[in-house]
mmCIF file of C-alpha atoms in Angstrom:
data_model
loop_
_atom_site.group_PDB
_atom_site.id
_atom_site.type_symbol
_atom_site.label_atom_id
_atom_site.label_comp_id
_atom_site.label_asym_id
_atom_site.label_seq_id
_atom_site.Cartn_x
_atom_site.Cartn_y
_atom_site.Cartn_z
ATOM 1 C CA MET A 1195 -2.512 -1.026 -46.206
ATOM 2 C CA ALA A 1196 -3.306 -4.772 -46.126
ATOM 3 C CA ALA A 1197 -6.329 -5.756 -48.211
ATOM 4 C CA PHE A 1198 -8.834 -7.229 -45.778
ATOM 5 C CA THR A 1199 -12.214 -6.312 -44.358
ATOM 6 C CA ALA A 1200 -13.974 -6.440 -41.032
ATOM 7 C CA GLN A 1201 -15.696 -9.585 -42.282
ATOM 8 C CA ASP A 1202 -12.269 -11.188 -42.813
ATOM 9 C CA VAL A 1203 -11.335 -10.365 -39.216
ATOM 10 C CA LYS A 1204 -14.613 -11.878 -38.016
ATOM 11 C CA ALA A 1205 -14.078 -15.003 -40.138
ATOM 12 C CA LEU A 1206 -10.547 -15.486 -38.792
ATOM 13 C CA ARG A 1207 -11.816 -15.045 -35.241
ATOM 14 C CA GLU A 1208 -14.478 -17.718 -35.814
ATOM 15 C CA LYS A 1209 -11.879 -20.118 -37.234
ATOM 16 C CA THR A 1210 -9.287 -19.677 -34.502
ATOM 17 C CA GLY A 1211 -11.120 -18.378 -31.433
ATOM 18 C CA CYS A 1212 -8.537 -15.603 -31.067
ATOM 19 C CA GLY A 1213 -9.348 -12.023 -30.103
ATOM 20 C CA MET A 1214 -10.360 -9.415 -32.664
ATOM 21 C CA MET A 1215 -7.179 -7.360 -32.252
ATOM 22 C CA ASP A 1216 -4.969 -10.448 -32.564
ATOM 23 C CA CYS A 1217 -6.844 -11.453 -35.745
ATOM 24 C CA LYS A 1218 -6.457 -7.955 -37.201
ATOM 25 C CA LYS A 1219 -2.732 -8.015 -36.423
ATOM 26 C CA ALA A 1220 -2.394 -11.450 -38.040
ATOM 27 C CA LEU A 1221 -4.184 -10.360 -41.233
ATOM 28 C CA THR A 1222 -2.077 -7.219 -41.398
ATOM 29 C CA SER A 1223 1.100 -9.293 -41.099
ATOM 30 C CA ALA A 1224 -0.158 -11.709 -43.754
ATOM 31 C CA ASP A 1225 -1.332 -8.981 -46.180
ATOM 32 C CA GLY A 1226 -4.888 -10.271 -45.893
ATOM 33 C CA ASP A 1227 -4.053 -13.908 -46.691
ATOM 34 C CA MET A 1228 -6.304 -16.020 -44.451
ATOM 35 C CA ASP A 1229 -4.125 -19.150 -44.418
ATOM 36 C CA LYS A 1230 -0.980 -17.171 -43.643
ATOM 37 C CA ALA A 1231 -2.852 -15.319 -40.897
ATOM 38 C CA ILE A 1232 -3.842 -18.637 -39.306
ATOM 39 C CA ASP A 1233 -0.202 -19.766 -39.495
ATOM 40 C CA PHE A 1234 0.834 -16.490 -37.860
ATOM 41 C CA LEU A 1235 -1.550 -17.055 -34.955
ATOM 42 C CA ARG A 1236 -0.370 -20.640 -34.567
ATOM 43 C CA GLU A 1237 3.261 -19.543 -34.572
ATOM 44 C CA GLN A 1238 2.489 -16.972 -31.890
ATOM 45 C CA GLY A 1239 0.722 -19.636 -29.844
ATOM 46 C CA LEU A 1240 -2.462 -17.570 -29.818
ATOM 47 C CA ALA A 1241 -4.633 -20.153 -31.548
ATOM 48 C CA LYS A 1242 -3.529 -22.779 -29.055
ATOM 49 C CA GLN A 1243 -4.255 -20.401 -26.195
ATOM 50 C CA ALA A 1244 -7.730 -19.606 -27.546
ATOM 51 C CA LYS A 1245 -8.538 -23.308 -27.863
ATOM 52 C CA LYS A 1246 -7.560 -23.852 -24.236
ATOM 53 C CA ALA A 1247 -9.658 -20.847 -23.196
ATOM 54 C CA SER A 1248 -12.825 -22.716 -24.160
ATOM 55 C CA ARG A 1249 -12.129 -25.379 -21.528
ATOM 56 C CA ILE A 1250 -13.606 -25.092 -18.048
ATOM 57 C CA ALA A 1251 -11.253 -23.694 -15.406
ATOM 58 C CA ALA A 1252 -12.732 -24.251 -11.941
ATOM 59 C CA GLU A 1253 -9.612 -25.240 -10.002
ATOM 60 C CA GLY A 1254 -6.588 -23.077 -9.193
ATOM 61 C CA VAL A 1255 -6.260 -20.971 -6.048
ATOM 62 C CA ALA A 1256 -7.773 -18.245 -3.934
ATOM 63 C CA TYR A 1257 -4.840 -16.202 -2.624
ATOM 64 C CA ALA A 1258 -4.625 -13.296 -0.182
ATOM 65 C CA THR A 1259 -1.699 -11.082 0.755
ATOM 66 C CA THR A 1260 -0.837 -7.695 2.269
ATOM 67 C CA SER A 1261 1.939 -5.153 2.041
ATOM 68 C CA ASP A 1262 4.656 -5.449 4.682
ATOM 69 C CA ASP A 1263 3.100 -2.686 6.777
ATOM 70 C CA LEU A 1264 -0.429 -4.139 6.335
ATOM 71 C CA SER A 1265 -1.621 -0.858 4.773
ATOM 72 C CA VAL A 1266 -2.851 -2.511 1.552
ATOM 73 C CA GLY A 1267 -4.326 -5.958 1.051
ATOM 74 C CA VAL A 1268 -5.416 -8.029 -1.951
ATOM 75 C CA VAL A 1269 -7.429 -11.216 -2.313
ATOM 76 C CA ILE A 1270 -7.527 -12.786 -5.774
ATOM 77 C CA GLU A 1271 -8.826 -15.932 -7.457
ATOM 78 C CA VAL A 1272 -6.980 -17.394 -10.437
ATOM 79 C CA ASN A 1273 -8.447 -20.530 -11.990
ATOM 80 C CA ALA A 1274 -6.952 -23.437 -13.907
ATOM 81 C CA GLU A 1275 -8.356 -26.732 -15.159
ATOM 82 C CA THR A 1276 -6.859 -29.105 -12.582
ATOM 83 C CA ASP A 1277 -5.967 -28.848 -8.903
ATOM 84 C CA PHE A 1278 -2.515 -30.213 -9.805
ATOM 85 C CA VAL A 1279 -1.626 -26.860 -11.381
ATOM 86 C CA ALA A 1280 -2.148 -25.072 -8.066
ATOM 87 C CA LYS A 1281 0.954 -26.902 -6.812
ATOM 88 C CA ASN A 1282 3.003 -25.643 -9.770
ATOM 89 C CA ASP A 1283 5.581 -23.011 -8.725
ATOM 90 C CA SER A 1284 5.280 -21.221 -12.065
ATOM 91 C CA PHE A 1285 1.507 -20.915 -11.654
ATOM 92 C CA MET A 1286 1.826 -19.652 -8.075
ATOM 93 C CA ASP A 1287 4.472 -17.120 -9.140
ATOM 94 C CA PHE A 1288 1.960 -15.816 -11.693
ATOM 95 C CA VAL A 1289 -0.794 -15.574 -9.049
ATOM 96 C CA LYS A 1290 1.505 -13.645 -6.703
ATOM 97 C CA THR A 1291 2.608 -11.345 -9.522
ATOM 98 C CA CYS A 1292 -1.039 -10.596 -10.304
ATOM 99 C CA ALA A 1293 -1.751 -9.862 -6.630
ATOM 100 C CA ASN A 1294 1.283 -7.560 -6.374
ATOM 101 C CA THR A 1295 0.251 -5.751 -9.568
ATOM 102 C CA VAL A 1296 -3.215 -5.154 -8.118
ATOM 103 C CA MET A 1297 -1.630 -3.946 -4.883
ATOM 104 C CA THR A 1298 0.738 -1.429 -6.477
ATOM 105 C CA GLN A 1299 -1.291 -0.245 -9.501
ATOM 106 C CA ASN A 1300 -4.895 -0.464 -8.238
ATOM 107 C CA PRO A 1301 -6.766 -1.518 -11.405
ATOM 108 C CA ALA A 1302 -10.540 -1.094 -11.438
ATOM 109 C CA ASN A 1303 -11.281 -4.612 -12.706
ATOM 110 C CA VAL A 1304 -9.781 -7.719 -14.309
ATOM 111 C CA GLU A 1305 -9.966 -6.210 -17.796
ATOM 112 C CA GLU A 1306 -7.833 -3.264 -16.699
ATOM 113 C CA LEU A 1307 -5.446 -5.530 -14.797
ATOM 114 C CA LEU A 1308 -4.722 -7.470 -17.994
ATOM 115 C CA THR A 1309 -3.535 -4.287 -19.722
ATOM 116 C CA LEU A 1310 -1.072 -3.300 -16.975
ATOM 117 C CA LYS A 1311 2.649 -4.031 -16.892
ATOM 118 C CA ALA A 1312 3.064 -6.995 -14.555
ATOM 119 C CA ASP A 1313 5.146 -6.147 -11.494
ATOM 120 C CA GLY A 1314 8.774 -7.145 -11.887
ATOM 121 C CA THR A 1315 8.477 -7.934 -15.622
ATOM 122 C CA ASP A 1316 8.581 -6.251 -19.018
ATOM 123 C CA MET A 1317 5.294 -7.909 -20.039
ATOM 124 C CA THR A 1318 1.667 -6.979 -19.564
ATOM 125 C CA VAL A 1319 -0.394 -9.248 -17.340
ATOM 126 C CA ALA A 1320 -2.223 -10.463 -20.464
ATOM 127 C CA GLU A 1321 1.083 -11.390 -22.133
ATOM 128 C CA LEU A 1322 2.281 -13.139 -18.994
ATOM 129 C CA LEU A 1323 -1.027 -15.010 -18.797
ATOM 130 C CA GLN A 1324 -0.623 -16.135 -22.400
ATOM 131 C CA GLU A 1325 2.881 -17.396 -21.646
ATOM 132 C CA LYS A 1326 1.631 -19.397 -18.640
ATOM 133 C CA VAL A 1327 -1.169 -20.974 -20.680
ATOM 134 C CA LEU A 1328 1.339 -22.144 -23.276
ATOM 135 C CA THR A 1329 3.996 -23.405 -20.851
ATOM 136 C CA ILE A 1330 1.673 -24.994 -18.286
ATOM 137 C CA GLY A 1331 -0.710 -26.369 -20.887
ATOM 138 C CA GLU A 1332 -4.028 -25.481 -19.261
ATOM 139 C CA ASN A 1333 -6.660 -22.794 -19.557
ATOM 140 C CA ILE A 1334 -5.863 -20.172 -16.896
ATOM 141 C CA GLN A 1335 -8.235 -17.335 -16.018
ATOM 142 C CA ILE A 1336 -7.969 -14.419 -13.601
ATOM 143 C CA ARG A 1337 -11.495 -14.505 -12.245
ATOM 144 C CA ARG A 1338 -11.765 -11.740 -9.640
ATOM 145 C CA PHE A 1339 -9.949 -9.694 -7.017
ATOM 146 C CA GLU A 1340 -10.579 -7.215 -4.217
ATOM 147 C CA ARG A 1341 -8.163 -4.559 -2.996
ATOM 148 C CA MET A 1342 -8.423 -2.783 0.361
ATOM 149 C CA GLU A 1343 -6.518 0.082 1.977
ATOM 150 C CA GLY A 1344 -6.024 0.510 5.710
ATOM 151 C CA ALA A 1345 -4.979 -2.109 8.238
ATOM 152 C CA CYS A 1346 -5.433 -5.482 6.507
ATOM 153 C CA VAL A 1347 -4.837 -9.080 7.519
ATOM 154 C CA ALA A 1348 -4.793 -11.917 4.987
ATOM 155 C CA TYR A 1349 -5.358 -15.631 5.428
ATOM 156 C CA VAL A 1350 -5.103 -18.516 2.952
ATOM 157 C CA HIS A 1351 -6.735 -21.796 3.906
ATOM 158 C CA ALA A 1352 -5.843 -25.308 2.724
ATOM 159 C CA GLY A 1353 -3.220 -24.273 0.194
ATOM 160 C CA GLY A 1354 -5.507 -21.915 -1.691
ATOM 161 C CA LYS A 1355 -8.964 -23.421 -1.340
ATOM 162 C CA ILE A 1356 -10.105 -20.254 0.453
ATOM 163 C CA GLY A 1357 -8.617 -16.758 0.595
ATOM 164 C CA VAL A 1358 -9.778 -14.188 3.158
ATOM 165 C CA LEU A 1359 -8.924 -10.511 3.525
ATOM 166 C CA VAL A 1360 -10.114 -8.504 6.542
ATOM 167 C CA ASN A 1361 -9.952 -4.719 6.822
ATOM 168 C CA PHE A 1362 -9.694 -2.985 10.216
ATOM 169 C CA ASP A 1363 -9.747 0.505 11.660
ATOM 170 C CA THR A 1364 -6.987 0.308 14.274
ATOM 171 C CA ASP A 1365 -3.936 2.020 15.713
ATOM 172 C CA LEU A 1366 -2.377 -1.347 16.589
ATOM 173 C CA ALA A 1367 -1.345 -2.646 13.153
ATOM 174 C CA SER A 1368 2.349 -2.636 14.061
ATOM 175 C CA LYS A 1369 1.846 -5.059 16.950
ATOM 176 C CA PRO A 1370 2.314 -8.808 16.294
ATOM 177 C CA GLU A 1371 -0.489 -9.499 18.775
ATOM 178 C CA PHE A 1372 -2.865 -7.588 16.481
ATOM 179 C CA VAL A 1373 -1.801 -9.702 13.507
ATOM 180 C CA ALA A 1374 -2.449 -12.867 15.522
ATOM 181 C CA TYR A 1375 -5.905 -11.549 16.446
ATOM 182 C CA GLY A 1376 -6.574 -10.638 12.792
ATOM 183 C CA LYS A 1377 -5.615 -14.142 11.668
ATOM 184 C CA ASP A 1378 -8.096 -15.568 14.166
ATOM 185 C CA VAL A 1379 -10.874 -13.417 12.726
ATOM 186 C CA ALA A 1380 -9.929 -14.350 9.148
ATOM 187 C CA MET A 1381 -9.831 -18.059 10.051
ATOM 188 C CA GLN A 1382 -13.314 -17.726 11.577
ATOM 189 C CA ILE A 1383 -14.608 -16.226 8.333
ATOM 190 C CA ALA A 1384 -12.938 -18.982 6.302
ATOM 191 C CA ALA A 1385 -14.322 -21.770 8.485
ATOM 192 C CA LEU A 1386 -17.909 -20.548 8.895
ATOM 193 C CA ASN A 1387 -18.380 -18.796 5.541
ATOM 194 C CA THR A 1388 -19.818 -15.813 7.371
ATOM 195 C CA PRO A 1389 -22.131 -13.825 5.054
ATOM 196 C CA TYR A 1390 -22.446 -10.523 6.961
ATOM 197 C CA LEU A 1391 -20.316 -8.328 9.210
ATOM 198 C CA ASN A 1392 -23.137 -7.091 11.468
ATOM 199 C CA GLU A 1393 -26.921 -6.873 11.741
ATOM 200 C CA SER A 1394 -27.155 -3.650 9.729
ATOM 201 C CA GLU A 1395 -25.629 -5.396 6.701
ATOM 202 C CA VAL A 1396 -28.391 -8.015 6.491
ATOM 203 C CA PRO A 1397 -30.827 -6.922 3.733
ATOM 204 C CA GLU A 1398 -34.388 -6.229 4.857
ATOM 205 C CA ASP A 1399 -35.822 -8.705 2.354
ATOM 206 C CA VAL A 1400 -33.625 -11.472 3.845
ATOM 207 C CA ILE A 1401 -34.943 -10.729 7.346
ATOM 208 C CA ALA A 1402 -38.541 -10.559 6.085
ATOM 209 C CA HIS A 1403 -38.156 -13.927 4.387
ATOM 210 C CA GLU A 1404 -36.557 -15.520 7.452
ATOM 211 C CA LYS A 1405 -39.309 -14.191 9.704
ATOM 212 C CA GLU A 1406 -42.025 -15.554 7.442
ATOM 213 C CA VAL A 1407 -40.426 -19.012 7.320
ATOM 214 C CA MET A 1408 -39.854 -19.021 11.090
ATOM 215 C CA ARG A 1409 -43.422 -17.861 11.791
ATOM 216 C CA GLN A 1410 -44.848 -20.661 9.685
ATOM 217 C CA GLN A 1411 -42.600 -23.162 11.454
ATOM 218 C CA VAL A 1412 -43.855 -21.962 14.845
ATOM 219 C CA ILE A 1413 -47.499 -22.225 13.765
ATOM 220 C CA ASN A 1414 -46.874 -25.691 12.272
ATOM 221 C CA GLU A 1415 -45.472 -26.740 15.646
ATOM 222 C CA GLY A 1416 -48.857 -25.935 17.177
ATOM 223 C CA LYS A 1417 -47.953 -22.676 18.881
ATOM 224 C CA PRO A 1418 -50.720 -20.020 19.083
ATOM 225 C CA GLU A 1419 -50.464 -17.252 16.490
ATOM 226 C CA ALA A 1420 -50.737 -14.717 19.300
ATOM 227 C CA ILE A 1421 -47.267 -15.622 20.599
ATOM 228 C CA ALA A 1422 -45.739 -16.567 17.239
ATOM 229 C CA ASP A 1423 -44.183 -13.146 16.663
ATOM 230 C CA LYS A 1424 -42.530 -13.155 20.097
ATOM 231 C CA ILE A 1425 -40.992 -16.573 19.372
ATOM 232 C CA VAL A 1426 -39.877 -15.425 15.926
ATOM 233 C CA ASN A 1427 -38.055 -12.423 17.421
ATOM 234 C CA GLY A 1428 -36.036 -14.820 19.559
ATOM 235 C CA LYS A 1429 -35.232 -16.937 16.527
ATOM 236 C CA ILE A 1430 -34.101 -13.878 14.565
ATOM 237 C CA ASN A 1431 -31.582 -13.102 17.294
ATOM 238 C CA LYS A 1432 -30.220 -16.618 16.809
ATOM 239 C CA PHE A 1433 -30.077 -15.984 13.045
ATOM 240 C CA TYR A 1434 -27.927 -12.890 13.692
ATOM 241 C CA LYS A 1435 -25.610 -14.877 15.981
ATOM 242 C CA GLU A 1436 -25.073 -17.463 13.275
ATOM 243 C CA ASN A 1437 -24.777 -15.164 10.249
ATOM 244 C CA CYS A 1438 -23.183 -11.921 11.474
ATOM 245 C CA LEU A 1439 -19.464 -12.043 12.209
ATOM 246 C CA ILE A 1440 -19.378 -9.798 15.257
ATOM 247 C CA ASP A 1441 -22.285 -11.684 16.865
ATOM 248 C CA GLN A 1442 -20.824 -15.151 16.252
ATOM 249 C CA GLU A 1443 -19.274 -17.203 19.006
ATOM 250 C CA PHE A 1444 -15.501 -17.152 18.659
ATOM 251 C CA VAL A 1445 -14.595 -20.671 17.492
ATOM 252 C CA LYS A 1446 -11.481 -20.795 19.679
ATOM 253 C CA ASP A 1447 -13.403 -19.684 22.780
ATOM 254 C CA ASN A 1448 -17.187 -20.022 22.610
ATOM 255 C CA LYS A 1449 -17.599 -18.125 25.888
ATOM 256 C CA GLN A 1450 -17.114 -14.883 23.980
ATOM 257 C CA SER A 1451 -18.354 -13.444 20.699
ATOM 258 C CA ILE A 1452 -16.108 -11.984 18.012
ATOM 259 C CA LYS A 1453 -17.232 -8.542 19.178
ATOM 260 C CA GLN A 1454 -16.125 -9.325 22.718
ATOM 261 C CA TYR A 1455 -12.872 -10.875 21.497
ATOM 262 C CA THR A 1456 -12.189 -7.702 19.506
ATOM 263 C CA GLN A 1457 -12.933 -5.425 22.452
ATOM 264 C CA ASN A 1458 -10.824 -7.521 24.826
ATOM 265 C CA THR A 1459 -7.868 -7.568 22.422
ATOM 266 C CA ALA A 1460 -8.032 -3.800 21.909
ATOM 267 C CA LYS A 1461 -8.116 -3.240 25.669
ATOM 268 C CA GLU A 1462 -5.178 -5.588 26.302
ATOM 269 C CA LEU A 1463 -3.085 -3.893 23.612
ATOM 270 C CA GLY A 1464 -4.058 -0.384 24.689
ATOM 271 C CA GLY A 1465 -5.685 0.821 21.482
ATOM 272 C CA LYS A 1466 -8.761 0.513 19.287
ATOM 273 C CA ILE A 1467 -9.903 -2.147 16.827
ATOM 274 C CA ASP A 1468 -12.987 -2.060 14.625
ATOM 275 C CA ILE A 1469 -13.685 -4.599 11.894
ATOM 276 C CA LEU A 1470 -14.705 -2.616 8.799
ATOM 277 C CA LYS A 1471 -15.236 -5.270 6.124
ATOM 278 C CA PHE A 1472 -14.029 -8.596 4.816
ATOM 279 C CA VAL A 1473 -13.936 -10.630 1.612
ATOM 280 C CA ARG A 1474 -13.898 -14.416 1.373
ATOM 281 C CA PHE A 1475 -13.110 -16.100 -1.957
ATOM 282 C CA GLU A 1476 -13.546 -19.842 -2.294
ATOM 283 C CA LYS A 1477 -11.835 -21.420 -5.261
ATOM 284 C CA GLY A 1478 -14.282 -22.331 -8.016
ATOM 285 C CA GLU A 1479 -17.437 -21.325 -6.147
ATOM 286 C CA GLY A 1480 -20.307 -20.819 -8.571
ATOM 287 C CA ILE A 1481 -18.438 -22.353 -11.517
ATOM 288 C CA GLU A 1482 -20.012 -25.408 -13.074
ATOM 289 C CA LYS A 1483 -17.255 -27.983 -13.080
ATOM 290 C CA ARG A 1484 -16.634 -30.328 -15.960
ATOM 291 C CA GLN A 1485 -17.823 -33.869 -15.394
ATOM 292 C CA ASP A 1486 -15.332 -36.074 -17.220
ATOM 293 C CA ASP A 1487 -16.480 -39.431 -18.536
ATOM 294 C CA PHE A 1488 -13.135 -41.237 -18.434
ATOM 295 C CA ALA A 1489 -14.445 -44.428 -20.046
ATOM 296 C CA ALA A 1490 -15.928 -42.485 -22.959
ATOM 297 C CA GLU A 1491 -12.705 -40.527 -23.371
ATOM 298 C CA VAL A 1492 -10.618 -43.689 -23.565
ATOM 299 C CA ALA A 1493 -13.103 -45.274 -25.963
ATOM 300 C CA SER A 1494 -12.904 -42.263 -28.285
ATOM 301 C CA MET A 1495 -9.105 -42.529 -28.359
ATOM 302 C CA VAL A 1496 -9.077 -46.133 -29.582
ATOM 303 C CA LYS A 1497 -11.715 -45.765 -32.300
#
């Protein structure tokens, strides 16, 4: 048994930034010698990977895909440091492998996904991720994913800026006309960043807040308080039309709503279509991006 303690593992982790298990493995290999353990991690590329992992990754892609029969769909976001990497075939192959692994093995979360054998390889997703970090030279992170079962249609906007997955209850999934309709719905969600499917999904506290703001606006406009509530009710209906997918005007034909477009399509194709849910991922949303000071960087290099 190698002579090292938990404190040695902690110390090695602090020096290299590597994971606890990797540090324990390194110390075991080095018989507890700290310097040899650091060399081991460097040789394995783990120290380099850990250093990259501290850098902000807010670029990359949002990607969505389905099985051939549309019965399973996945939308996933994988981040890198620069938008240039999103155009890298090796990076995109990794993203697609991750999506396929989610599709076939149904992990509960990103942590579980990392432990799974990546589809079509002899490596775990974590090992494949490590390889991509070392070969591409940037911090890469699998941020999130959603998996749906049932009739699904996927849409990727602007080369991976936005990924949308829509789930339907339908008996028309085999028809190409249904897929075209589904793409239209997904494109609408991508373009308008629709927050809710229908009125019942809007939280009560959101409606209460909107009503209070609208009521104050009406009173500030000089309208009598006695009719303020009636005016607010009309404004709330407009809020639903703007924020609920099925109530929105269809962007390709504003004479009908998405609900009407759905009903018309189902009737034309001789079946049923109900939109059950959707997920929209926008690359890097909510991540604080690094603000590079190029002049300062150059200055530091010539000191």
